[in-house]
Amino acid sequence: MTLQEKIGQMTQAERSAVTSDPTQITGLGLGSVLSGGGSTPTPNTPSAWADMVDGFQKQALATRLHIPLLYGIDSVHGDNNLLGATIFPQNIGMGATRDPALVREEEHVTATETRATGPQWVFAACDCVVRDDRWGRTYESFGEDPKLVEEMETSIDGFQGTSPGDLARPDHVLATSKHFAGDGDTAYGSSTTGTYTLDQGVDITDWSHFSRIDLAPYVTAVQDHHVGAIMPSYSSVDWTEDGVGNPVKMSANKQLLTNVLKEKIGFKGFLISDWQAIEQLPGDYATQVRTAVNAGLDMFMEPYNAAQFEQTLISEVQAGRVPMSRIDDAVSRILRAKFELGLFEHPYTDRRNIGTIGSPAHRAVARRAAAESQVLLKNADHALPLKPSQKIYVAGGNADDIGNQAGGWTLTWQGSSGDTIPGTTILKGIEQDDPNVTFSEDASKPMNGYDVGVVVIGETPYAEGVGDVGNGHTLDLSATDQATVDKVCGAIRTCVVLDVAGRPQIITGELPKTDAFVASWLPGSEGEGVADVLFGKRPFTGKLPVSWPRSESQEPINVGDPHYDPLFPYGYGLTTRAVSH
Ligand code: GLC
């Protein structure tokens, strides 16, 4: 391989950048292309996806060495860029299920639907340990306890399989543990830009805490589950042992990327940078590239400047500032993954499973996941389960909004409210059990004569730092939600509230007005799974994956803290028995 061919393998461009000129893939010898959140072909159909990826693959195979292309995508709760894909509860809800086997099944379904449409590599699952629920990526975490996150690394098994040869099969993809490490453990308000961003912030920490809380899941991801790729975090680590004040970005952290992760823990896969993450490093672009490569990054998500990246790194190697041994190590890791995926033998999309996308069998798995993710926090006078004979009044902004119940990373990067994807809303699920339900989103319809009111409140979609508290969000209920709860719970004898949100909201003031309260998280496309537990078709079994604060000022609040006094503790959840109707 020439130096340019080697460095081409280390370069990843965005779909949109190469769509305008696919010959770039051949010209640059690109090793990979990605779809960022919401970067989809038109039309957004399974065959259009597979045709697009195969078109790029054709370009890659036209190079001198015919090295096949890796296509990466954020399938973080299903193949969520694809319209019609099965959309699962976000990870925080999957953490609430305490069901590792179900998480494995979820990711096997996701791998099947993803690979059938072309991408052979997912930037999932997040092995982040969320320690401050004000973080906009709280819902991407399985929870605040690293042991729970480790238990849910069956996600990697679901994605990759566990037997030799599984990765080459059409129902498996390469997985990525992210974001290494401590992305969910940043100090609030620490941002150097002065704004309160938790996302991409700074861990002010010591080795004992960092290794126990933030690093531990990566040891198991590598040593027990053999994850194929790892994505370093945008965040930084600032060691208190060295005297706070010297934060080092993960993408530049040779001690953690190479000495700890690759050499000590034994990671044999490859490190993929986050989106333009190296451009946050100190110095000019050549310094950023050199620092990141020498720190141990292997492939570079440089969505729109692949050519500049390649040229810069070639110059750095030729100037002797990046050793060829580092390039050879990176390329070997990347090529090994392509061999294990079977791409040299079968570079084009195996479409045999395209018919399973959004199938009843796949949706049944997501429906069970939605049901198991529900956490019952209060159930006075056995308000739940509901009985179909009851006269039910449903209200609230998240009762009939599938976009809100899916959350971010759904069709678009930030997600959006409304009737965005096929599936069932929570209201539609309730109506299947009791067609006589009255729905009034703002509770403006008369409420006399009803046995029970169900109010579905919560958040609207966001992703990453956009969702950070301090970036236009709080943990408080919206005024509209509070008003709807007050209205319905003030008028109807029995009142059940569901909170459809990516994280705990502050409910201390509203809770006493309710008879039952359910943490629904972001249940995905199968809202009828929520109705299943409301009507007792399935029992409530979910347990809190994060501590539920009394007030925002309690954050960060985590199990094991001294003076731990949440509204509901980590692991809390009432159970009910399934009832036959
Ligand atoms: C984003 C996220 C990362 C994602 C990547 C590609 O900024 O930080 O989780 O995999 O870019 O979309």
Coordinates of C-alpha atoms and ligand atoms in Angstrom, one line a residue:
M1 CA 0.0 0.0 0.0
T2 CA 1.2 3.5 -0.8
L3 CA 1.2 6.1 2.0
Q4 CA -1.8 7.8 0.3
E5 CA -3.7 4.5 0.1
K6 CA -3.0 3.8 3.8
I7 CA -4.1 7.3 4.9
G8 CA -7.2 7.0 2.7
Q9 CA -8.3 4.0 4.9
M10 CA -8.0 6.3 7.9
T11 CA -10.3 8.9 6.4
Q12 CA -14.1 9.1 6.7
A13 CA -16.3 11.6 4.8
E14 CA -20.0 12.4 5.1
R15 CA -22.6 11.1 2.7
S16 CA -23.6 14.5 1.5
A17 CA -19.9 15.4 0.8
V18 CA -19.4 12.5 -1.6
T19 CA -22.9 12.4 -3.0
S20 CA -22.1 15.5 -5.0
D21 CA -19.0 13.8 -6.4
P22 CA -18.8 10.1 -5.7
T23 CA -15.5 9.8 -7.7
Q24 CA -13.9 11.4 -4.6
I25 CA -14.2 8.0 -3.0
T26 CA -12.0 6.5 -5.7
G27 CA -9.7 9.6 -6.0
L28 CA -9.1 9.8 -2.2
G29 CA -9.2 6.1 -1.7
L30 CA -11.6 6.7 1.2
G31 CA -11.9 4.0 3.8
S32 CA -15.3 5.0 5.0
V33 CA -18.4 7.1 4.5
L34 CA -21.0 7.9 7.2
S35 CA -24.5 9.2 7.5
G36 CA -24.7 11.8 10.3
G37 CA -28.0 12.1 12.1
G38 CA -30.7 12.6 9.5
S39 CA -28.4 12.3 6.5
T40 CA -30.6 10.1 4.3
P41 CA -31.1 9.4 0.6
T42 CA -34.2 10.6 -1.2
P43 CA -36.5 8.7 -1.2
N44 CA -35.8 7.5 2.3
T45 CA -36.6 3.8 1.5
P46 CA -34.7 0.6 2.2
S47 CA -33.8 0.0 -1.4
A48 CA -32.7 3.6 -1.9
W49 CA -30.4 3.2 1.1
A50 CA -28.9 0.0 -0.2
D51 CA -28.5 1.4 -3.7
M52 CA -26.8 4.5 -2.3
V53 CA -24.3 2.5 -0.2
D54 CA -23.6 0.1 -3.1
G55 CA -23.0 3.0 -5.3
F56 CA -20.3 4.3 -3.0
Q57 CA -19.0 0.7 -2.6
K58 CA -18.6 0.5 -6.4
Q59 CA -16.4 3.6 -6.3
A60 CA -14.2 2.1 -3.5
L61 CA -13.8 -1.1 -5.5
A62 CA -12.6 0.9 -8.5
T63 CA -9.3 1.8 -6.6
R64 CA -6.0 0.0 -7.3
L65 CA -6.4 -2.3 -4.4
H66 CA -10.2 -2.7 -4.5
I67 CA -10.4 -2.2 -0.7
P68 CA -14.1 -2.2 0.3
L69 CA -15.7 0.7 2.0
L70 CA -17.1 0.8 5.6
Y71 CA -20.4 2.7 5.9
G72 CA -21.2 4.0 9.4
I73 CA -24.5 5.2 10.9
D74 CA -26.1 6.1 14.3
S75 CA -28.5 3.3 14.8
V76 CA -28.9 4.3 18.4
H77 CA -32.5 3.1 19.1
G78 CA -33.3 1.1 15.9
D79 CA -32.1 2.0 12.4
N80 CA -33.5 5.4 13.3
N81 CA -32.4 7.3 10.1
L82 CA -34.6 5.0 8.0
L83 CA -38.3 5.8 7.7
G84 CA -40.3 2.6 8.6
A85 CA -37.6 1.1 10.8
T86 CA -38.5 -0.4 14.1
I87 CA -37.8 2.3 16.7
F88 CA -37.0 1.1 20.2
P89 CA -37.1 2.9 23.5
Q90 CA -34.0 5.1 24.0
N91 CA -31.3 3.6 26.1
I92 CA -32.4 5.1 29.4
G93 CA -35.7 3.1 29.0
M94 CA -33.8 0.0 28.1
G95 CA -31.7 0.5 31.3
A96 CA -35.0 0.6 33.2
T97 CA -36.0 -2.9 31.9
R98 CA -33.0 -4.5 33.7
D99 CA -33.3 -7.0 30.9
P100 CA -29.9 -7.7 29.2
A101 CA -31.4 -10.4 27.0
L102 CA -34.0 -7.9 25.7
V103 CA -31.2 -5.4 24.9
R104 CA -29.4 -8.1 23.0
E105 CA -32.6 -8.9 21.0
E106 CA -33.1 -5.2 20.4
E107 CA -29.7 -4.7 18.9
H108 CA -30.0 -7.9 16.8
V109 CA -33.2 -6.5 15.3
T110 CA -31.4 -3.2 14.8
A111 CA -28.4 -4.8 13.2
T112 CA -30.6 -6.8 10.8
E113 CA -32.6 -3.8 9.7
T114 CA -29.5 -1.7 9.4
R115 CA -27.3 -4.1 7.4
A116 CA -30.2 -5.0 5.1
T117 CA -30.1 -1.4 3.9
G118 CA -26.3 -1.2 3.4
P119 CA -24.5 0.2 6.5
Q120 CA -22.2 -2.4 8.1
W121 CA -21.2 -0.3 11.1
V122 CA -23.2 1.5 13.8
F123 CA -22.0 4.2 16.2
A124 CA -23.8 2.5 19.0
A125 CA -24.3 1.7 21.8
C126 CA -23.5 4.5 24.1
D127 CA -21.6 3.1 27.1
C128 CA -21.9 6.5 28.7
V129 CA -22.6 6.6 32.5
V130 CA -24.8 9.6 33.0
R131 CA -24.0 11.3 36.3
D132 CA -25.8 14.6 35.8
D133 CA -29.3 14.4 34.4
R134 CA -29.1 17.9 33.1
W135 CA -27.1 16.5 30.2
G136 CA -28.8 16.5 26.8
R137 CA -27.6 13.0 26.2
T138 CA -29.0 11.5 29.4
Y139 CA -31.4 9.4 27.4
E140 CA -28.6 7.8 25.4
S141 CA -27.2 6.3 28.6
F142 CA -28.4 3.0 30.1
G143 CA -28.0 4.7 33.6
E144 CA -25.9 6.2 36.3
D145 CA -24.4 2.9 37.6
P146 CA -21.5 1.6 35.6
K147 CA -22.5 -1.9 36.7
L148 CA -25.9 -1.4 34.9
V149 CA -24.2 0.0 31.8
E150 CA -21.9 -3.1 31.8
E151 CA -24.9 -5.5 32.1
M152 CA -26.4 -3.8 29.1
E153 CA -23.3 -4.4 26.9
T154 CA -25.2 -7.4 25.6
S155 CA -26.0 -4.7 23.1
I156 CA -22.6 -5.4 21.6
D157 CA -23.4 -9.1 21.3
G158 CA -26.7 -8.3 19.6
F159 CA -25.0 -6.0 17.1
Q160 CA -21.9 -8.1 16.4
G161 CA -22.9 -11.7 17.3
T162 CA -20.5 -13.7 19.5
S163 CA -19.3 -16.5 17.3
P164 CA -16.5 -16.4 14.7
G165 CA -17.9 -15.5 11.4
D166 CA -21.0 -13.8 12.9
L167 CA -19.8 -10.3 11.8
A168 CA -19.9 -11.4 8.2
R169 CA -23.5 -12.3 8.4
P170 CA -26.4 -10.1 7.1
D171 CA -27.9 -9.8 10.6
H172 CA -24.8 -8.3 12.3
V173 CA -22.9 -5.1 12.2
L174 CA -19.7 -3.7 13.7
A175 CA -20.6 -1.9 17.0
T176 CA -19.0 1.2 18.6
S177 CA -18.7 1.8 22.3
K178 CA -18.9 5.5 22.9
H179 CA -17.9 8.1 24.0
F180 CA -14.7 7.1 25.6
A181 CA -14.6 8.0 28.4
G182 CA -16.5 10.1 31.0
D183 CA -18.7 11.9 28.5
G184 CA -21.5 11.7 31.1
D185 CA -19.4 12.8 34.0
T186 CA -18.6 16.4 33.1
A187 CA -18.8 19.2 35.7
Y188 CA -21.8 21.5 35.1
G189 CA -20.8 25.0 34.1
S190 CA -17.2 24.1 33.4
S191 CA -17.3 24.9 29.7
T192 CA -14.4 27.1 28.6
T193 CA -16.8 29.1 26.5
G194 CA -18.6 30.2 29.6
T195 CA -21.9 28.8 28.7
Y196 CA -23.4 26.0 30.8
T197 CA -22.8 23.1 28.6
L198 CA -22.4 19.7 30.2
D199 CA -22.1 18.1 26.8
Q200 CA -18.5 18.1 25.6
G201 CA -17.5 19.5 29.0
V202 CA -14.7 18.7 31.4
D203 CA -14.5 15.8 33.9
I204 CA -12.8 17.3 37.0
T205 CA -11.8 14.0 38.5
D206 CA -9.3 11.6 40.0
W207 CA -8.0 8.3 38.7
S208 CA -9.9 6.3 41.3
H209 CA -13.3 7.8 40.5
F210 CA -12.7 7.9 36.7
S211 CA -11.6 4.2 36.5
R212 CA -14.5 3.0 38.7
I213 CA -17.3 5.0 37.1
D214 CA -16.3 6.1 33.6
L215 CA -13.6 3.7 32.4
A216 CA -15.0 0.4 33.8
P217 CA -17.7 -0.2 31.1
Y218 CA -14.9 0.0 28.4
V219 CA -13.0 -2.8 30.1
T220 CA -16.0 -5.1 29.8
A221 CA -16.9 -3.8 26.3
V222 CA -13.4 -4.8 25.1
Q223 CA -12.5 -7.8 27.2
D224 CA -15.9 -9.5 27.5
H225 CA -17.7 -8.3 24.4
H226 CA -14.9 -7.6 22.0
V227 CA -16.4 -4.4 20.6
G228 CA -15.0 -3.6 17.2
A229 CA -14.7 0.2 17.4
I230 CA -14.6 2.8 20.1
M231 CA -15.3 6.5 19.7
P232 CA -13.4 9.0 22.0
S233 CA -15.5 11.7 23.6
Y234 CA -15.5 15.4 22.8
S235 CA -15.1 15.9 26.6
S236 CA -11.9 16.4 28.5
V237 CA -10.3 15.0 31.6
D238 CA -8.8 17.3 34.2
W239 CA -6.9 15.3 36.8
T240 CA -7.2 16.6 40.4
E241 CA -4.0 14.7 41.2
D242 CA -2.1 17.1 38.9
G243 CA -3.9 20.2 40.2
V244 CA -7.1 21.2 38.3
G245 CA -6.6 23.6 35.4
N246 CA -5.2 21.4 32.7
P247 CA -8.1 19.7 30.9
V248 CA -7.0 17.4 28.0
K249 CA -9.5 16.5 25.3
M250 CA -10.0 12.8 24.9
S251 CA -9.1 13.0 21.2
A252 CA -5.6 14.1 22.3
N253 CA -5.2 11.9 25.3
K254 CA -2.4 9.4 24.4
Q255 CA -2.3 8.2 28.0
L256 CA -5.9 7.0 27.9
L257 CA -6.3 6.1 24.3
T258 CA -3.0 4.2 23.8
N259 CA -1.4 3.4 27.1
V260 CA -4.6 2.5 28.9
L261 CA -7.2 1.5 26.3
K262 CA -5.0 -0.2 23.7
E263 CA -2.0 -1.4 25.7
K264 CA -3.4 -2.1 29.2
I265 CA -7.0 -3.0 28.5
G266 CA -6.0 -4.7 25.2
F267 CA -8.4 -3.0 22.7
K268 CA -7.6 -4.5 19.3
G269 CA -10.3 -2.7 17.3
F270 CA -10.0 0.8 15.9
L271 CA -10.7 4.3 17.3
I272 CA -13.0 6.5 15.3
S273 CA -13.0 10.2 16.0
D274 CA -16.2 12.0 16.8
W275 CA -17.6 14.5 14.2
Q276 CA -14.9 17.0 13.6
A277 CA -13.7 16.4 17.2
I278 CA -10.0 16.8 16.3
E279 CA -10.8 20.4 15.2
Q280 CA -11.5 21.2 18.9
L281 CA -7.8 20.5 19.7
P282 CA -5.3 23.3 20.3
G283 CA -3.1 24.5 17.4
D284 CA -3.5 24.7 13.7
Y285 CA -5.0 21.9 11.6
A286 CA -1.6 20.1 11.1
T287 CA -1.1 20.2 14.9
Q288 CA -4.6 18.9 15.5
V289 CA -4.1 16.0 13.0
R290 CA -0.7 15.1 14.3
T291 CA -1.7 15.2 18.0
A292 CA -4.8 13.0 17.4
V293 CA -3.0 10.4 15.3
N294 CA -0.1 10.2 17.7
A295 CA -2.5 9.9 20.6
G296 CA -3.9 6.8 19.1
L297 CA -7.0 7.7 16.9
D298 CA -7.1 5.4 13.9
M299 CA -10.0 6.8 11.7
F300 CA -11.1 10.4 11.3
M301 CA -14.7 11.5 10.9
E302 CA -13.8 14.6 8.9
P303 CA -17.1 14.9 7.1
Y304 CA -16.4 17.7 4.7
N305 CA -12.6 18.0 4.4
A306 CA -11.4 14.5 3.7
A307 CA -9.0 15.7 1.1
Q308 CA -7.4 18.3 3.4
F309 CA -7.1 15.7 6.2
E310 CA -5.3 13.3 3.8
Q311 CA -2.9 15.9 2.5
T312 CA -2.2 17.1 6.0
L313 CA -1.4 13.7 7.4
I314 CA 0.7 12.7 4.4
S315 CA 2.8 15.9 5.0
E316 CA 3.1 15.1 8.7
V317 CA 4.4 11.6 8.0
Q318 CA 6.7 12.8 5.3
A319 CA 8.1 15.4 7.8
G320 CA 8.7 12.6 10.3
R321 CA 6.3 14.0 12.8
V322 CA 4.0 11.0 12.6
P323 CA 5.8 7.6 12.5
M324 CA 4.9 5.1 9.8
S325 CA 4.5 2.5 12.5
R326 CA 1.5 4.5 13.8
I327 CA -0.1 4.6 10.4
D328 CA 0.5 0.9 9.9
D329 CA -1.1 0.2 13.2
A330 CA -4.2 2.2 12.4
V331 CA -4.6 0.7 8.9
S332 CA -4.1 -2.8 10.2
R333 CA -6.9 -2.3 12.8
I334 CA -9.3 -0.9 10.1
L335 CA -8.5 -3.6 7.6
R336 CA -9.0 -6.3 10.2
A337 CA -12.5 -5.1 10.8
K338 CA -13.3 -5.1 7.1
F339 CA -12.0 -8.7 6.8
E340 CA -14.1 -9.8 9.8
L341 CA -17.2 -8.1 8.3
G342 CA -16.6 -10.2 5.1
L343 CA -16.5 -7.1 3.0
F344 CA -13.6 -8.4 0.8
E345 CA -15.7 -11.4 -0.2
H346 CA -19.1 -9.7 -0.2
P347 CA -18.7 -5.9 -0.5
Y348 CA -22.3 -5.2 -1.7
T349 CA -25.5 -5.2 0.4
D350 CA -27.0 -8.5 1.2
R351 CA -30.7 -7.5 0.9
R352 CA -32.3 -10.8 2.0
N353 CA -33.6 -9.3 5.2
I354 CA -35.1 -6.1 3.7
G355 CA -38.6 -7.6 4.2
T356 CA -38.1 -7.7 8.0
I357 CA -37.8 -4.0 8.3
G358 CA -40.6 -2.7 10.6
S359 CA -42.1 -6.2 10.5
P360 CA -44.7 -7.3 13.1
A361 CA -42.2 -9.6 14.6
H362 CA -39.6 -6.8 15.0
R363 CA -42.3 -4.4 16.3
A364 CA -43.3 -7.0 18.9
V365 CA -39.8 -6.9 20.4
A366 CA -40.0 -3.1 20.6
R367 CA -43.5 -3.3 22.1
R368 CA -42.2 -5.6 24.8
A369 CA -39.3 -3.2 25.4
A370 CA -41.6 -0.3 25.7
A371 CA -43.7 -2.2 28.3
E372 CA -40.7 -3.4 30.3
S373 CA -39.2 0.1 30.3
Q374 CA -42.1 1.7 32.2
V375 CA -41.3 2.5 35.8
L376 CA -44.3 2.8 38.2
L377 CA -43.4 5.4 40.8
K378 CA -46.7 5.8 42.6
N379 CA -50.0 3.7 42.6
A380 CA -52.3 4.9 45.3
D381 CA -55.5 2.9 45.9
H382 CA -54.5 0.5 43.0
A383 CA -55.3 3.2 40.4
L384 CA -53.4 0.9 38.0
P385 CA -54.1 -1.3 36.2
L386 CA -56.9 0.4 34.3
K387 CA -60.0 -1.6 33.5
P388 CA -61.6 -1.4 30.0
S389 CA -64.9 -1.0 31.7
Q390 CA -63.8 2.4 33.1
K391 CA -64.7 5.6 31.5
I392 CA -61.3 7.0 30.6
Y393 CA -60.3 10.6 29.7
V394 CA -56.9 11.1 28.2
A395 CA -55.1 14.5 28.0
G396 CA -51.6 15.9 27.6
G397 CA -49.2 16.9 24.9
N398 CA -47.4 13.6 24.7
A399 CA -50.4 11.3 24.6
D400 CA -50.7 11.3 20.8
D401 CA -47.3 12.4 19.5
I402 CA -45.1 9.7 18.1
G403 CA -42.3 12.1 17.4
N404 CA -42.2 13.1 21.1
Q405 CA -42.3 9.6 22.3
A406 CA -39.4 8.6 20.0
G407 CA -37.2 11.6 20.9
G408 CA -34.0 12.7 19.3
W409 CA -32.0 10.7 16.7
T410 CA -35.2 9.8 14.9
L411 CA -35.3 10.5 11.1
T412 CA -33.4 13.7 11.9
W413 CA -30.5 14.4 14.3
Q414 CA -32.7 16.4 16.7
G415 CA -35.9 14.4 16.1
S416 CA -39.2 16.3 15.9
S417 CA -42.7 16.4 17.3
G418 CA -45.7 15.1 15.3
D419 CA -46.7 12.1 13.2
T420 CA -43.2 11.5 12.0
I421 CA -42.9 7.7 11.8
P422 CA -45.1 4.7 11.5
G423 CA -46.1 3.0 14.8
T424 CA -48.6 3.6 17.6
T425 CA -48.9 6.5 20.0
I426 CA -49.7 5.9 23.7
L427 CA -53.2 7.2 23.0
K428 CA -53.7 4.8 20.1
G429 CA -52.5 2.0 22.4
I430 CA -55.1 3.0 25.0
E431 CA -57.8 3.2 22.4
Q432 CA -57.1 -0.4 21.3
D433 CA -57.9 -1.5 24.8
D434 CA -60.8 0.8 25.3
P435 CA -62.3 2.4 22.2
N436 CA -64.6 4.7 24.2
V437 CA -61.7 6.8 25.4
T438 CA -62.2 10.6 25.3
F439 CA -59.0 12.5 24.2
S440 CA -58.6 16.2 24.8
E441 CA -55.0 17.3 24.6
D442 CA -55.5 20.5 26.6
A443 CA -58.3 19.0 28.8
S444 CA -60.7 21.5 27.3
K445 CA -63.5 19.0 26.8
P446 CA -65.9 18.5 29.7
M447 CA -64.6 16.1 32.3
N448 CA -67.7 15.1 34.2
G449 CA -68.7 11.5 34.5
Y450 CA -65.2 9.9 34.0
D451 CA -63.7 7.2 36.2
V452 CA -60.1 8.0 35.5
G453 CA -58.0 10.7 33.8
V454 CA -54.7 9.8 32.1
V455 CA -52.4 12.7 31.5
V456 CA -49.3 12.2 29.3
I457 CA -46.8 15.0 29.7
G458 CA -43.0 15.4 29.2
E459 CA -40.4 16.7 26.8
T460 CA -40.1 17.5 23.1
P461 CA -37.2 16.0 21.2
Y462 CA -33.6 17.2 21.4
A463 CA -30.1 15.7 20.9
E464 CA -26.7 16.2 22.4
G465 CA -25.8 19.6 23.8
V466 CA -29.0 21.2 22.4
G467 CA -30.8 19.4 25.2
D468 CA -28.5 20.5 28.0
V469 CA -30.0 22.3 30.9
G470 CA -28.7 25.8 30.6
N471 CA -29.0 25.7 26.9
G472 CA -32.7 26.6 26.8
H473 CA -33.9 23.6 28.8
T474 CA -34.7 22.9 32.4
L475 CA -35.8 19.8 34.3
D476 CA -39.1 21.5 35.2
L477 CA -42.4 20.5 33.8
S478 CA -43.7 23.0 31.2
A479 CA -46.4 25.4 32.4
T480 CA -48.8 23.7 29.9
D481 CA -48.1 20.3 31.4
Q482 CA -48.5 21.5 35.0
A483 CA -51.8 23.2 34.0
T484 CA -53.1 20.0 32.3
V485 CA -52.2 17.9 35.3
D486 CA -53.8 20.4 37.7
K487 CA -57.0 20.5 35.6
V488 CA -57.5 16.8 35.1
C489 CA -56.4 15.7 38.6
G490 CA -58.6 18.4 40.0
A491 CA -61.7 17.3 38.2
I492 CA -61.5 13.5 37.9
R493 CA -61.5 11.2 40.9
T494 CA -58.6 9.0 39.8
C495 CA -55.7 10.6 38.0
V496 CA -52.7 8.8 36.3
V497 CA -49.8 10.8 35.0
L498 CA -47.2 9.5 32.5
D499 CA -43.9 11.4 32.0
V500 CA -42.6 10.9 28.4
A501 CA -39.1 12.4 28.7
G502 CA -35.5 11.6 28.2
R503 CA -34.6 12.1 31.8
P504 CA -36.2 12.7 35.3
Q505 CA -38.3 15.9 35.4
I506 CA -39.0 17.8 38.6
I507 CA -42.4 16.5 39.7
T508 CA -42.2 17.1 43.5
G509 CA -45.0 19.7 43.4
E510 CA -47.4 17.8 41.1
L511 CA -46.9 14.3 42.5
P512 CA -49.3 14.7 45.5
K513 CA -52.1 15.6 43.1
T514 CA -51.8 12.3 41.3
D515 CA -53.0 8.8 42.2
A516 CA -50.5 7.1 40.0
F517 CA -47.3 8.2 38.3
V518 CA -45.3 6.4 35.6
A519 CA -41.8 7.3 34.2
S520 CA -42.3 6.4 30.6
W521 CA -38.9 7.7 29.3
L522 CA -38.9 7.7 25.4
P523 CA -40.7 4.5 24.5
G524 CA -40.2 4.6 20.7
S525 CA -42.6 3.7 17.9
E526 CA -44.7 1.1 19.8
G527 CA -46.8 3.1 22.2
E528 CA -49.2 0.2 22.6
G529 CA -46.5 -1.3 24.8
V530 CA -47.2 1.4 27.3
A531 CA -50.9 0.7 27.2
D532 CA -50.1 -3.0 27.8
V533 CA -48.8 -2.2 31.3
L534 CA -51.5 0.5 31.9
F535 CA -54.2 -2.2 31.4
G536 CA -52.3 -4.9 33.1
K537 CA -51.7 -7.1 30.0
R538 CA -48.1 -7.0 31.2
P539 CA -47.0 -6.2 34.8
F540 CA -45.0 -3.2 35.7
T541 CA -41.4 -4.4 36.3
G542 CA -39.3 -1.4 35.4
K543 CA -36.7 0.0 37.9
L544 CA -35.2 3.5 37.9
P545 CA -31.9 3.6 35.9
V546 CA -31.1 7.0 37.4
S547 CA -31.9 8.7 40.8
W548 CA -35.0 10.9 40.6
P549 CA -34.2 14.3 42.1
R550 CA -36.4 16.4 44.3
S551 CA -35.1 19.6 42.7
E552 CA -32.7 20.5 39.9
S553 CA -30.3 21.8 42.4
Q554 CA -29.8 18.3 43.7
E555 CA -28.0 17.4 40.4
P556 CA -25.7 15.6 40.0
I557 CA -27.3 13.0 42.4
N558 CA -26.3 9.4 42.1
V559 CA -26.6 6.2 44.1
G560 CA -23.7 5.9 46.5
D561 CA -23.5 9.7 47.1
P562 CA -23.2 10.7 50.8
H563 CA -26.3 12.4 52.0
Y564 CA -28.3 10.8 49.3
D565 CA -31.9 12.1 49.4
P566 CA -33.7 11.8 46.0
L567 CA -37.4 11.9 45.5
F568 CA -37.1 8.3 44.3
P569 CA -33.8 6.3 44.6
Y570 CA -31.9 4.5 41.9
G571 CA -33.5 1.1 41.4
Y572 CA -37.0 2.1 42.6
G573 CA -40.1 0.8 40.9
L574 CA -43.4 -0.6 42.0
T575 CA -44.7 -3.8 40.5
T576 CA -48.1 -5.0 39.6
R577 CA -49.4 -8.4 38.6
A578 CA -50.6 -9.1 35.1
V579 CA -54.4 -9.3 35.0
S580 CA -56.5 -11.3 32.5
H581 CA -59.3 -9.2 30.9
Ligands
GLC1 C1 -22.2 13.2 16.9 C2 -22.2 12.4 18.2 C3 -21.8 11.0 18.0 C4 -22.2 10.5 16.6 C5 -21.5 11.3 15.6 C6 -21.9 10.9 14.1 O1 -21.7 14.5 17.1 O2 -21.4 13.0 19.2 O3 -22.4 10.2 19.1 O4 -21.9 9.1 16.5 O5 -21.6 12.7 15.7 O6 -23.3 11.3 14.0

